CSV table of C-alpha atoms and ligand atoms in Angstrom, one decimal:
chain,number,residue,atom,x,y,z
A,6,MET,CA,2.0,7.6,-58.1
A,7,PRO,CA,2.4,9.3,-54.7
A,8,LEU,CA,4.3,7.4,-52.1
A,9,PRO,CA,2.2,6.0,-49.2
A,10,ALA,CA,2.4,8.3,-46.2
A,11,LEU,CA,4.5,6.8,-43.4
A,12,VAL,CA,5.7,8.3,-40.1
A,13,PRO,CA,8.5,8.2,-39.2
A,14,ALA,CA,9.8,8.3,-42.8
A,15,VAL,CA,11.3,5.0,-43.9
A,16,ALA,CA,14.9,4.7,-45.1
A,17,SER,CA,13.9,3.4,-48.5
A,18,ILE,CA,10.6,2.8,-50.3
A,19,ASP,CA,9.7,1.7,-53.8
A,20,ALA,CA,6.0,1.8,-54.8
A,21,SER,CA,5.5,-0.2,-58.0
A,22,GLY,CA,2.0,1.1,-58.8
A,23,ASP,CA,1.0,-2.6,-59.4
A,24,ALA,CA,-2.3,-3.9,-58.1
A,25,PRO,CA,-2.6,-3.7,-54.3
A,26,PHE,CA,-3.1,-6.5,-51.8
A,27,HIS,CA,-6.8,-6.8,-50.8
A,28,LEU,CA,-7.3,-7.1,-47.1
A,29,THR,CA,-10.5,-9.2,-46.6
A,30,SER,CA,-11.7,-11.7,-44.2
A,31,ASP,CA,-10.0,-14.3,-46.4
A,32,VAL,CA,-6.6,-13.2,-45.4
A,33,ARG,CA,-4.5,-15.4,-43.1
A,34,ILE,CA,-1.7,-14.1,-40.8
A,35,GLU,CA,1.2,-16.5,-40.5
A,36,GLY,CA,4.5,-16.5,-38.6
A,37,GLU,CA,5.7,-15.1,-35.3
A,38,THR,CA,2.9,-15.1,-32.8
A,39,ASP,CA,3.6,-11.9,-30.9
A,40,ALA,CA,4.0,-9.9,-34.1
A,41,ALA,CA,0.8,-11.6,-35.5
A,42,ALA,CA,-1.1,-10.5,-32.3
A,43,ALA,CA,0.2,-7.0,-32.7
A,44,LEU,CA,-0.9,-6.8,-36.3
A,45,SER,CA,-4.3,-8.4,-35.7
A,46,ALA,CA,-5.0,-5.7,-33.0
A,47,ILE,CA,-4.0,-2.8,-35.4
A,48,LEU,CA,-6.0,-4.2,-38.3
A,49,GLU,CA,-9.1,-4.8,-36.2
A,50,ALA,CA,-8.9,-1.3,-34.8
A,51,ARG,CA,-8.4,0.2,-38.3
A,52,THR,CA,-10.7,-2.0,-40.4
A,53,GLY,CA,-12.9,-4.0,-38.1
A,54,LEU,CA,-11.5,-7.2,-39.7
A,55,ALA,CA,-10.6,-9.9,-37.2
A,56,LEU,CA,-7.8,-11.7,-38.9
A,57,GLY,CA,-5.8,-14.6,-37.5
A,58,ALA,CA,-4.1,-17.9,-38.6
A,59,ASP,CA,-7.3,-19.2,-40.2
A,60,GLY,CA,-8.5,-17.7,-43.5
A,61,GLY,CA,-8.1,-18.1,-47.2
A,62,PRO,CA,-5.2,-18.3,-49.5
A,63,ALA,CA,-3.9,-14.7,-49.4
A,64,THR,CA,-1.3,-14.4,-46.7
A,65,VAL,CA,0.5,-12.0,-44.5
A,66,THR,CA,3.8,-13.6,-43.4
A,67,LEU,CA,5.7,-12.3,-40.4
A,68,GLN,CA,9.2,-13.7,-39.9
A,69,VAL,CA,12.5,-13.0,-38.2
A,70,GLU,CA,15.6,-13.6,-40.2
A,71,PRO,CA,18.7,-12.6,-38.3
A,72,GLY,CA,21.5,-10.9,-40.1
A,73,GLY,CA,20.4,-7.3,-40.8
A,74,ALA,CA,21.0,-4.2,-38.7
A,75,ALA,CA,19.4,-4.2,-35.2
A,76,GLU,CA,15.6,-3.3,-35.3
A,77,SER,CA,15.6,-3.3,-39.2
A,78,TYR,CA,13.0,-4.9,-41.4
A,79,ARG,CA,12.0,-5.5,-45.0
A,80,LEU,CA,8.4,-5.3,-46.1
A,81,THR,CA,7.2,-6.5,-49.5
A,82,THR,CA,3.7,-6.5,-50.8
A,83,ASP,CA,2.0,-7.4,-54.1
A,84,ALA,CA,-1.5,-8.5,-55.1
A,85,ASP,CA,-1.0,-12.0,-53.6
A,86,SER,CA,0.9,-11.5,-50.4
A,87,VAL,CA,2.4,-9.3,-47.8
A,88,VAL,CA,5.8,-10.4,-46.3
A,89,VAL,CA,7.5,-8.7,-43.4
A,90,ILE,CA,10.9,-9.9,-42.4
A,91,GLY,CA,12.5,-8.5,-39.2
A,92,ALA,CA,16.2,-8.7,-38.5
A,93,ASP,CA,15.1,-9.3,-34.9
A,94,ALA,CA,11.8,-9.3,-33.0
A,95,ALA,CA,11.9,-5.5,-32.6
A,96,GLY,CA,12.5,-5.0,-36.4
A,97,LEU,CA,9.5,-7.3,-37.1
A,98,PHE,CA,7.4,-5.3,-34.7
A,99,TYR,CA,8.3,-2.1,-36.4
A,100,GLY,CA,7.5,-3.6,-39.8
A,101,VAL,CA,4.1,-4.4,-38.4
A,102,GLN,CA,3.6,-0.8,-37.4
A,103,THR,CA,4.6,0.3,-40.9
A,104,LEU,CA,2.1,-2.2,-42.3
A,105,GLY,CA,-0.6,-0.7,-40.1
A,106,GLN,CA,0.1,2.7,-41.6
A,107,LEU,CA,-0.1,1.3,-45.2
A,108,VAL,CA,-3.6,0.1,-44.9
A,109,ALA,CA,-5.9,2.3,-46.9
A,110,ARG,CA,-9.5,2.3,-48.0
A,111,GLY,CA,-9.6,1.4,-51.7
A,112,ASP,CA,-12.5,1.6,-54.2
A,113,ASP,CA,-13.7,-1.8,-53.2
A,114,GLY,CA,-12.5,-2.4,-49.6
A,115,TRP,CA,-9.3,-2.2,-47.6
A,116,VAL,CA,-6.0,-2.5,-49.5
A,117,VAL,CA,-2.3,-2.4,-48.9
A,118,PRO,CA,-0.4,-0.8,-51.8
A,119,ALA,CA,2.3,-2.7,-53.7
A,120,VAL,CA,5.6,-1.6,-52.1
A,121,THR,CA,9.1,-2.7,-51.2
A,122,ILE,CA,10.4,-1.1,-48.0
A,123,GLU,CA,13.8,-1.4,-46.4
A,124,ASP,CA,14.0,0.3,-43.1
A,125,SER,CA,16.3,0.7,-40.1
A,126,PRO,CA,16.7,3.3,-37.4
A,127,ARG,CA,19.2,6.1,-37.6
A,128,PHE,CA,19.7,6.2,-33.8
A,129,ALA,CA,19.7,3.3,-31.3
A,130,TYR,CA,17.8,5.3,-28.6
A,131,ARG,CA,14.5,6.8,-29.3
A,132,GLY,CA,12.8,7.9,-26.2
A,133,VAL,CA,9.7,9.6,-24.7
A,134,MET,CA,9.7,10.8,-21.1
A,135,LEU,CA,6.7,11.0,-18.8
A,136,ASP,CA,6.8,13.1,-15.6
A,137,VAL,CA,4.8,11.1,-13.1
A,138,ALA,CA,5.9,13.4,-10.2
A,139,ARG,CA,4.2,16.7,-10.9
A,140,HIS,CA,1.0,14.8,-11.6
A,141,PHE,CA,0.9,11.1,-10.8
A,142,HIS,CA,-0.3,8.9,-13.7
A,143,PRO,CA,-1.6,5.4,-13.0
A,144,VAL,CA,-0.3,2.2,-14.6
A,145,LYS,CA,-3.0,2.0,-17.2
A,146,THR,CA,-2.2,5.6,-18.4
A,147,VAL,CA,1.5,4.7,-18.7
A,148,GLU,CA,0.6,1.6,-20.6
A,149,ALA,CA,-1.5,3.6,-23.0
A,150,TYR,CA,1.3,6.0,-23.5
A,151,ILE,CA,3.7,3.0,-24.2
A,152,ASP,CA,1.2,1.8,-26.9
A,153,ARG,CA,1.1,5.2,-28.5
A,154,ALA,CA,4.9,5.6,-28.5
A,155,ALA,CA,5.6,2.1,-29.8
A,156,THR,CA,3.5,2.8,-33.0
A,157,LEU,CA,6.0,5.5,-33.8
A,158,LYS,CA,9.0,3.1,-33.2
A,159,PHE,CA,10.1,4.7,-29.9
A,160,ASN,CA,12.1,2.1,-27.9
A,161,ALA,CA,12.6,3.8,-24.5
A,162,LEU,CA,10.2,5.2,-21.8
A,163,HIS,CA,12.0,7.5,-19.4
A,164,LEU,CA,9.9,7.8,-16.2
A,165,HIS,CA,10.6,10.9,-14.2
A,166,LEU,CA,9.7,9.2,-10.9
A,167,THR,CA,10.6,11.8,-8.3
A,168,ASP,CA,10.6,15.6,-7.9
A,169,ASP,CA,9.8,18.3,-5.3
A,170,GLN,CA,6.1,17.5,-5.6
A,171,GLY,CA,6.3,13.7,-4.9
A,172,TRP,CA,8.1,10.4,-4.8
A,173,ARG,CA,6.3,7.9,-7.0
A,174,LEU,CA,8.0,4.5,-6.5
A,175,HIS,CA,7.8,2.3,-3.4
A,176,LEU,CA,11.2,1.0,-2.3
A,177,ASP,CA,11.5,-1.6,0.5
A,178,SER,CA,14.8,-0.1,1.6
A,179,ARG,CA,13.3,3.3,2.1
A,180,PRO,CA,9.5,2.8,2.7
A,181,GLU,CA,9.1,6.3,4.2
A,182,LEU,CA,9.5,7.9,0.8
A,183,THR,CA,6.1,6.8,-0.6
A,184,ALA,CA,4.5,6.7,2.9
A,185,ALA,CA,5.3,10.4,3.6
A,186,ALA,CA,5.8,12.0,0.2
A,187,SER,CA,3.4,10.6,-2.5
A,188,ALA,CA,-0.1,11.9,-1.5
A,189,THR,CA,-0.4,15.0,-3.6
A,190,SER,CA,0.4,16.4,-7.0
A,191,VAL,CA,0.7,20.0,-8.4
A,192,GLY,CA,-2.2,22.2,-7.5
A,193,GLY,CA,-3.3,20.0,-4.6
A,194,ASP,CA,-4.4,17.3,-7.0
A,195,PRO,CA,-4.3,13.7,-5.8
A,196,GLY,CA,-1.0,11.9,-5.8
A,197,GLY,CA,-0.1,8.3,-5.9
A,198,PHE,CA,2.8,5.9,-6.3
A,199,TYR,CA,3.8,2.6,-8.0
A,200,SER,CA,4.2,-0.5,-5.9
A,201,LYS,CA,7.2,-2.6,-7.0
A,202,ALA,CA,4.7,-4.9,-8.7
A,203,ASP,CA,3.2,-1.9,-10.6
A,204,TYR,CA,6.7,-0.9,-11.7
A,205,ARG,CA,7.5,-4.5,-12.8
A,206,GLU,CA,4.2,-4.5,-14.7
A,207,ILE,CA,5.2,-1.3,-16.6
A,208,VAL,CA,8.6,-2.7,-17.4
A,209,ALA,CA,7.1,-6.0,-18.7
A,210,TYR,CA,4.4,-4.1,-20.7
A,211,ALA,CA,7.1,-1.9,-22.3
A,212,ALA,CA,9.2,-4.9,-23.1
A,213,SER,CA,6.3,-6.5,-24.9
A,214,ARG,CA,6.3,-3.3,-27.2
A,215,HIS,CA,10.1,-3.5,-27.5
A,216,MET,CA,10.7,-0.6,-25.1
A,217,ILE,CA,13.0,-0.3,-22.2
A,218,VAL,CA,12.2,1.7,-19.1
A,219,VAL,CA,14.7,4.3,-18.0
A,220,PRO,CA,13.9,5.3,-14.4
A,221,GLU,CA,15.0,8.7,-13.2
A,222,ILE,CA,15.5,9.7,-9.5
A,223,ASP,CA,16.2,13.4,-9.8
A,224,MET,CA,19.1,14.6,-7.5
A,225,PRO,CA,20.6,16.6,-5.8
A,226,GLY,CA,17.9,19.3,-6.6
A,227,HIS,CA,14.2,18.5,-7.2
A,228,THR,CA,14.3,16.7,-3.8
A,229,HIS,CA,11.9,18.5,-1.6
A,230,ALA,CA,9.8,15.3,-1.3
A,231,VAL,CA,12.8,13.4,0.1
A,232,GLY,CA,12.7,15.8,3.0
A,233,LEU,CA,9.2,14.9,3.9
A,234,ALA,CA,10.4,11.3,4.5
A,235,TYR,CA,14.0,11.9,5.6
A,236,PRO,CA,14.3,15.5,6.9
A,237,ALA,CA,18.0,14.9,7.9
A,238,LEU,CA,18.9,14.4,4.2
A,239,VAL,CA,17.9,17.8,2.8
A,240,GLU,CA,18.8,21.4,3.1
A,241,GLU,CA,16.4,24.3,3.9
A,242,PRO,CA,14.7,25.6,0.7
A,243,VAL,CA,16.7,28.3,-1.1
A,244,LEU,CA,14.1,31.0,-1.8
A,245,SER,CA,15.7,33.0,-4.6
A,246,GLU,CA,14.0,35.9,-6.4
A,247,HIS,CA,13.3,33.5,-9.2
A,248,ILE,CA,11.3,31.3,-6.8
A,249,HIS,CA,9.3,34.3,-5.5
A,250,GLU,CA,8.6,35.4,-9.1
A,251,THR,CA,7.3,32.0,-10.1
A,252,VAL,CA,5.0,32.0,-7.2
A,253,ARG,CA,3.8,35.5,-8.1
A,254,VAL,CA,3.1,34.4,-11.7
A,255,TYR,CA,1.7,30.9,-11.2
A,256,GLY,CA,0.3,31.1,-7.7
A,257,GLY,CA,0.7,28.4,-5.0
A,258,ASP,CA,2.7,28.7,-1.8
A,259,LEU,CA,6.4,29.1,-1.2
A,260,PRO,CA,8.0,25.8,-0.3
A,261,VAL,CA,8.3,25.1,3.4
A,262,THR,CA,10.5,22.4,5.0
A,263,GLY,CA,8.5,19.3,5.9
A,264,VAL,CA,5.3,20.4,4.1
A,265,ALA,CA,4.2,18.8,0.8
A,266,TYR,CA,4.9,21.2,-2.1
A,267,ASP,CA,2.3,21.6,-4.8
A,268,GLY,CA,3.5,24.6,-6.7
A,269,ILE,CA,5.6,24.6,-9.9
A,270,ALA,CA,8.8,26.6,-8.9
A,271,VAL,CA,12.1,24.8,-9.5
A,272,GLY,CA,15.6,25.0,-8.1
A,273,PHE,CA,15.1,25.6,-4.4
A,274,SER,CA,15.8,22.1,-2.9
A,275,SER,CA,19.0,20.2,-2.4
A,276,LEU,CA,20.2,17.0,-0.7
A,277,ARG,CA,22.9,17.5,1.9
A,278,ILE,CA,26.1,17.0,0.0
A,279,HIS,CA,28.6,16.7,2.9
A,280,ASP,CA,26.8,14.0,4.9
A,281,GLU,CA,27.6,10.4,4.3
A,282,ALA,CA,24.0,9.5,5.1
A,283,THR,CA,23.1,11.1,1.7
A,284,TYR,CA,25.3,8.6,-0.2
A,285,GLU,CA,23.9,5.7,1.8
A,286,PHE,CA,20.5,6.9,0.7
A,287,VAL,CA,21.7,7.2,-3.0
A,288,ALA,CA,23.2,3.7,-2.8
A,289,ASP,CA,20.0,2.2,-1.3
A,290,VAL,CA,17.7,3.9,-3.9
A,291,PHE,CA,19.7,3.0,-7.0
A,292,GLY,CA,20.7,-0.4,-5.7
A,293,GLU,CA,17.0,-1.4,-5.3
A,294,LEU,CA,16.1,0.3,-8.6
A,295,ALA,CA,18.9,-1.6,-10.5
A,296,GLY,CA,17.5,-4.9,-9.2
A,297,MET,CA,14.1,-4.2,-10.7
A,298,THR,CA,15.2,-2.5,-14.0
A,299,PRO,CA,16.4,-4.8,-16.7
A,300,GLY,CA,17.3,-2.0,-19.1
A,301,PRO,CA,20.9,-0.7,-19.0
A,302,TYR,CA,20.2,2.9,-17.9
A,303,LEU,CA,19.6,4.6,-14.5
A,304,HIS,CA,19.0,8.4,-14.7
A,305,LEU,CA,20.3,10.4,-11.8
A,306,GLY,CA,18.8,13.8,-12.8
A,307,GLY,CA,21.2,16.6,-12.1
A,308,ASP,CA,19.2,19.4,-13.6
A,309,GLU,CA,18.5,22.8,-12.1
A,310,ALA,CA,20.3,22.2,-8.8
A,311,LEU,CA,20.2,25.9,-8.1
A,312,GLY,CA,20.1,25.3,-4.4
A,313,THR,CA,23.4,23.4,-4.5
A,314,ALA,CA,26.8,25.2,-4.6
A,315,PRO,CA,28.6,24.4,-8.0
A,316,GLU,CA,31.5,22.6,-6.3
A,317,ASP,CA,29.1,20.6,-4.1
A,318,PHE,CA,27.0,19.7,-7.2
A,319,ALA,CA,30.1,18.4,-9.0
A,320,GLN,CA,31.1,16.3,-6.0
A,321,PHE,CA,27.6,14.9,-5.7
A,322,VAL,CA,27.0,13.9,-9.4
A,323,ALA,CA,30.5,12.3,-9.5
A,324,ARG,CA,29.7,10.1,-6.6
A,325,ALA,CA,26.2,9.3,-7.7
A,326,SER,CA,27.3,8.4,-11.2
A,327,ASP,CA,30.0,6.1,-9.7
A,328,ILE,CA,27.4,4.4,-7.5
A,329,ILE,CA,25.3,3.6,-10.6
A,330,ALA,CA,28.3,2.5,-12.6
A,331,ASP,CA,29.4,0.2,-9.8
A,332,LEU,CA,25.9,-1.4,-9.9
A,333,GLY,CA,26.7,-2.4,-13.5
A,334,LYS,CA,24.4,0.2,-15.0
A,335,THR,CA,25.0,3.1,-17.3
A,336,PRO,CA,24.3,6.4,-15.6
A,337,VAL,CA,22.3,9.1,-17.5
A,338,ALA,CA,22.3,12.7,-16.4
A,339,TRP,CA,20.8,16.0,-17.6
A,340,HIS,CA,23.5,18.1,-19.4
A,341,GLU,CA,24.3,20.3,-16.3
A,342,ALA,CA,26.3,17.3,-14.9
A,343,GLY,CA,28.8,17.6,-17.8
A,344,ALA,CA,30.4,20.4,-15.8
A,345,ALA,CA,31.5,18.0,-13.1
A,346,ALA,CA,35.1,16.6,-13.2
A,347,GLY,CA,35.0,13.1,-11.9
A,348,LEU,CA,31.7,12.1,-13.5
A,349,ALA,CA,31.8,8.3,-14.3
A,350,ASP,CA,33.1,8.2,-17.8
A,351,THR,CA,30.2,6.0,-19.1
A,352,THR,CA,27.6,8.7,-18.1
A,353,ILE,CA,25.3,9.5,-21.0
A,354,GLY,CA,24.4,13.2,-21.1
A,355,GLN,CA,20.8,14.4,-21.9
A,356,TYR,CA,20.8,17.8,-23.6
A,357,TRP,CA,17.7,19.9,-22.8
A,358,GLY,CA,18.9,23.3,-24.1
A,359,PHE,CA,17.6,25.0,-27.2
A,360,VAL,CA,18.1,24.0,-30.8
A,361,THR,CA,20.5,26.9,-30.9
A,362,PRO,CA,22.4,26.5,-27.6
A,363,THR,CA,22.5,29.3,-25.1
A,364,ASP,CA,24.5,29.9,-21.8
A,365,GLY,CA,27.2,27.3,-22.5
A,366,MET,CA,24.8,24.4,-22.4
A,367,ASP,CA,26.5,23.0,-25.4
A,368,ASP,CA,29.9,23.1,-23.6
A,369,ARG,CA,28.4,21.0,-20.8
A,370,ALA,CA,26.9,18.6,-23.3
A,371,ARG,CA,30.2,18.2,-25.2
A,372,ALA,CA,31.9,17.3,-21.9
A,373,PHE,CA,30.1,13.9,-21.9
A,374,VAL,CA,31.5,13.2,-25.4
A,375,ARG,CA,35.0,14.2,-24.3
A,376,ASN,CA,34.7,11.6,-21.5
A,377,GLY,CA,34.0,9.0,-24.2
A,378,ALA,CA,30.2,8.7,-23.8
A,379,GLN,CA,27.3,9.8,-25.9
A,380,LEU,CA,24.4,12.2,-25.8
A,381,ILE,CA,20.6,12.0,-25.9
A,382,LEU,CA,19.1,15.1,-27.5
A,383,SER,CA,15.9,16.7,-26.1
A,384,PRO,CA,16.0,20.3,-27.4
A,385,ALA,CA,13.4,22.0,-25.3
A,386,ASP,CA,12.2,24.5,-27.9
A,387,ALA,CA,11.5,21.8,-30.4
A,388,ILE,CA,10.5,18.5,-28.6
A,389,TYR,CA,9.4,19.4,-25.1
A,390,LEU,CA,5.9,18.2,-25.6
A,391,ASP,CA,4.6,20.1,-22.6
A,392,MET,CA,5.1,23.5,-24.4
A,393,LYS,CA,1.7,25.0,-25.4
A,394,HIS,CA,1.1,24.2,-29.1
A,395,SER,CA,-0.7,27.5,-29.5
A,396,ALA,CA,-1.1,30.6,-27.3
A,397,ASP,CA,-4.7,29.8,-26.5
A,398,SER,CA,-4.0,26.2,-25.4
A,399,PRO,CA,-5.3,25.7,-21.9
A,400,LEU,CA,-2.7,23.1,-21.3
A,401,GLY,CA,1.1,23.5,-21.2
A,402,LEU,CA,3.7,26.1,-20.4
A,403,VAL,CA,5.7,28.5,-22.6
A,404,TRP,CA,9.1,29.0,-21.0
A,405,ALA,CA,11.0,27.1,-23.7
A,406,ASN,CA,10.3,29.7,-26.4
A,407,GLY,CA,6.7,28.4,-26.5
A,408,PRO,CA,4.2,28.1,-28.0
A,409,THR,CA,5.9,25.4,-30.1
A,410,SER,CA,4.2,24.7,-33.4
A,411,VAL,CA,4.4,21.4,-35.2
A,412,ALA,CA,6.6,23.0,-37.8
A,413,ARG,CA,9.1,24.0,-35.1
A,414,ALA,CA,9.0,20.6,-33.5
A,415,TYR,CA,10.0,19.2,-36.9
A,416,SER,CA,12.4,21.7,-38.2
A,417,TRP,CA,15.7,20.7,-36.6
A,418,GLU,CA,18.5,18.3,-37.4
A,419,PRO,CA,20.1,16.3,-34.6
A,420,SER,CA,23.7,16.6,-35.9
A,421,ASP,CA,23.4,20.4,-36.2
A,422,VAL,CA,22.4,21.2,-32.6
A,423,ILE,CA,25.9,21.0,-30.9
A,424,ALA,CA,28.9,22.0,-32.9
A,425,GLY,CA,31.5,19.3,-33.1
A,426,ILE,CA,29.0,16.5,-32.3
A,427,ASP,CA,28.0,14.1,-35.1
A,428,ASP,CA,25.9,10.9,-35.4
A,429,THR,CA,28.5,8.7,-33.7
A,430,ASP,CA,28.3,10.9,-30.6
A,431,ILE,CA,24.5,10.8,-30.4
A,432,LEU,CA,22.9,7.9,-28.7
A,433,GLY,CA,19.5,9.2,-29.7
A,434,VAL,CA,16.6,11.6,-29.4
A,435,GLU,CA,14.0,11.9,-26.6
A,436,ALA,CA,10.8,13.9,-26.3
A,437,PRO,CA,10.0,14.8,-22.7
A,438,LEU,CA,6.5,15.5,-21.3
A,439,TRP,CA,6.5,17.4,-18.1
A,440,THR,CA,3.2,17.3,-16.3
A,441,GLU,CA,2.7,20.5,-14.3
A,442,THR,CA,-0.6,21.1,-16.2
A,443,ILE,CA,-1.2,17.5,-17.5
A,444,ARG,CA,-3.6,15.4,-15.4
A,445,ALA,CA,-5.0,12.6,-17.6
A,446,LEU,CA,-4.5,10.6,-20.8
A,447,ASP,CA,-6.6,13.0,-22.8
A,448,ASP,CA,-4.2,15.8,-21.8
A,449,ILE,CA,-1.3,13.6,-22.8
A,450,ASP,CA,-2.8,12.9,-26.2
A,451,GLU,CA,-3.6,16.6,-26.7
A,452,MET,CA,0.0,17.7,-26.0
A,453,THR,CA,1.9,14.9,-27.6
A,454,PHE,CA,0.1,14.2,-30.9
A,455,PRO,CA,1.1,15.2,-33.5
A,456,ARG,CA,4.3,16.8,-32.3
A,457,ILE,CA,5.6,13.4,-30.9
A,458,ALA,CA,5.8,12.3,-34.6
A,459,ALA,CA,8.4,15.0,-35.2
A,460,ALA,CA,10.6,13.5,-32.5
A,461,ALA,CA,10.0,10.0,-33.8
A,462,GLU,CA,11.2,11.1,-37.2
A,463,ALA,CA,14.3,12.9,-35.8
A,464,GLY,CA,15.2,9.6,-34.0
A,465,TRP,CA,14.4,7.0,-36.6
A,466,SER,CA,14.6,8.5,-40.1
A,467,PRO,CA,17.5,9.4,-42.3
A,468,ALA,CA,19.1,12.8,-41.6
A,469,THR,CA,17.7,16.0,-43.1
A,470,GLY,CA,19.1,16.3,-46.5
A,471,ALA,CA,19.7,12.5,-46.9
A,472,SER,CA,16.1,11.8,-47.9
A,473,ASP,CA,13.6,13.6,-50.1
A,474,LEU,CA,11.0,12.7,-47.4
A,475,ARG,CA,12.8,14.7,-44.7
A,476,THR,CA,11.1,18.1,-45.4
A,477,TRP,CA,8.3,19.9,-43.5
A,478,ALA,CA,6.2,19.9,-46.6
A,479,SER,CA,6.4,16.1,-46.8
A,480,PHE,CA,6.1,15.5,-43.1
A,481,ARG,CA,2.9,17.5,-42.7
A,482,GLU,CA,1.2,15.5,-45.5
A,483,ARG,CA,2.4,12.2,-44.1
A,484,VAL,CA,1.2,13.2,-40.6
A,485,GLY,CA,-2.2,14.3,-42.0
A,486,ALA,CA,-2.7,10.8,-43.4
A,487,GLN,CA,-2.3,9.3,-39.9
A,488,GLY,CA,-5.5,10.9,-38.6
A,489,PRO,CA,-7.8,8.0,-39.3
A,490,LEU,CA,-5.4,5.4,-37.9
A,491,TRP,CA,-4.7,7.5,-34.7
A,492,ALA,CA,-8.5,8.0,-34.2
A,493,SER,CA,-9.1,4.3,-34.6
A,494,LEU,CA,-6.5,3.6,-31.9
A,495,GLY,CA,-8.3,6.0,-29.6
A,496,ILE,CA,-5.7,8.7,-29.7
A,497,ARG,CA,-7.3,12.1,-29.1
A,498,PHE,CA,-4.7,14.1,-31.0
A,499,HIS,CA,-4.7,17.8,-31.3
A,500,ALA,CA,-6.1,18.6,-34.8
A,501,SER,CA,-3.5,21.3,-35.5
A,502,ASP,CA,-4.4,23.6,-38.4
A,503,GLU,CA,-0.8,23.3,-39.6
A,504,ILE,CA,-1.6,19.7,-40.8
A,505,PRO,CA,-3.8,18.8,-43.8
A,506,TRP,CA,-5.8,16.0,-42.0
A,507,VAL,CA,-7.4,13.5,-44.3
A,508,ALA,CA,-10.9,12.3,-43.4
A,509,GLU,CA,-10.3,8.6,-44.3
B,615,LIG,C1,14.6,20.0,-17.3
B,615,LIG,O1,13.8,20.5,-18.2
B,615,LIG,N1,14.8,20.6,-16.2
B,615,LIG,C2,15.5,18.9,-17.6
């Protein structure tokens, strides 16, 4: 019989072909309360059945039994019972997500096929990034995105909180940032910001779905908004030919000192590198952020600092990474920072070059590993979810070799991207969503699903070649089977014609 369609592919599955478990109103869910609540919500959305601790003799048992690999679980079903055992609470939660995908309509009602699954993640870090600077996205949208990502076993939400277009987090130490630099988004759309209570709510909501929040304050470039609040901290915009060209192609105005910027050009802004006030600012911002971020990582940006001289850039990222390390946190930086001697040696590098590296971007990524740290892989021509999925898509950009098909999002192998880098050097995989053209949750759904599932599989599932399931032919069938579940969860996915969507 064909294997049930699961995404991301599980490490091991055995389908006995025996009689399935029947999911009826007689079924009782027993065990860990949080996991039971998560399962009840999925089953109610998918089947309309409201199952809980009451019910008949057939049981779904959800338990934690420490001992296995972090985030791993075992799921066993037969005609009489379903048992999910997590090695920890996250593992149990992931087993529940898998169980949600196993539910199918049988000849006489809802069933779960008889299977034995043993599953654990390939990489410890599986992230999605949301840019809330180019367009601000309210807390409820962020929470909906967390819900979506968690169903695919992502465990990190990277929030790109600041950029030229806006500063989106209130800080008591630097209140002018949101007071002066949060009102607008790209194209003159409304802006906004998170209060500290909002941020804490997002962190807590993510934790309830076993995700950490990785906040990014992008520096020393991408800092035009800082200058609206603290003019003394920034340089004049550097208006290169590239900036003029972007404005010619995409419209908008050239950036002007002290005026909110709502275009999409990048690489014109810089903090003042040789002014101690800049480092007092960096210390205030990351110090306050560290106090409200329980996760281990603070992201300092470091990308596209084209308005900063290379030696100044190196000096800046070295000091900023030290400030973060001294706060007891692990710095994360985009791969450009790998060029800097003196970077704190715990700094994680985030590679955003192409699947086949160009322009020495792989050298800069390898530098983090030479320092003794690891990499997060975000190859832009595969898993930048803001690339148009097709030429006629009204949303998205194309600069990263776009449009990016689902097949291209899927067809890469993490250990093959950067020569000399293997699994032990890779912390994980992250799929960014930049929001120059993305205004609302429907836009997020349209751009992320189904390609987000390809990133999930790169992060969670066995390596390409280590599992029969890790082929495009298998993936497209398995993704096609998720349509009814995604629709029942309210996800307005892009019904790509590369995928054989099933109706039910
Ligand atoms: C990036 O896309 N500038 C990280």
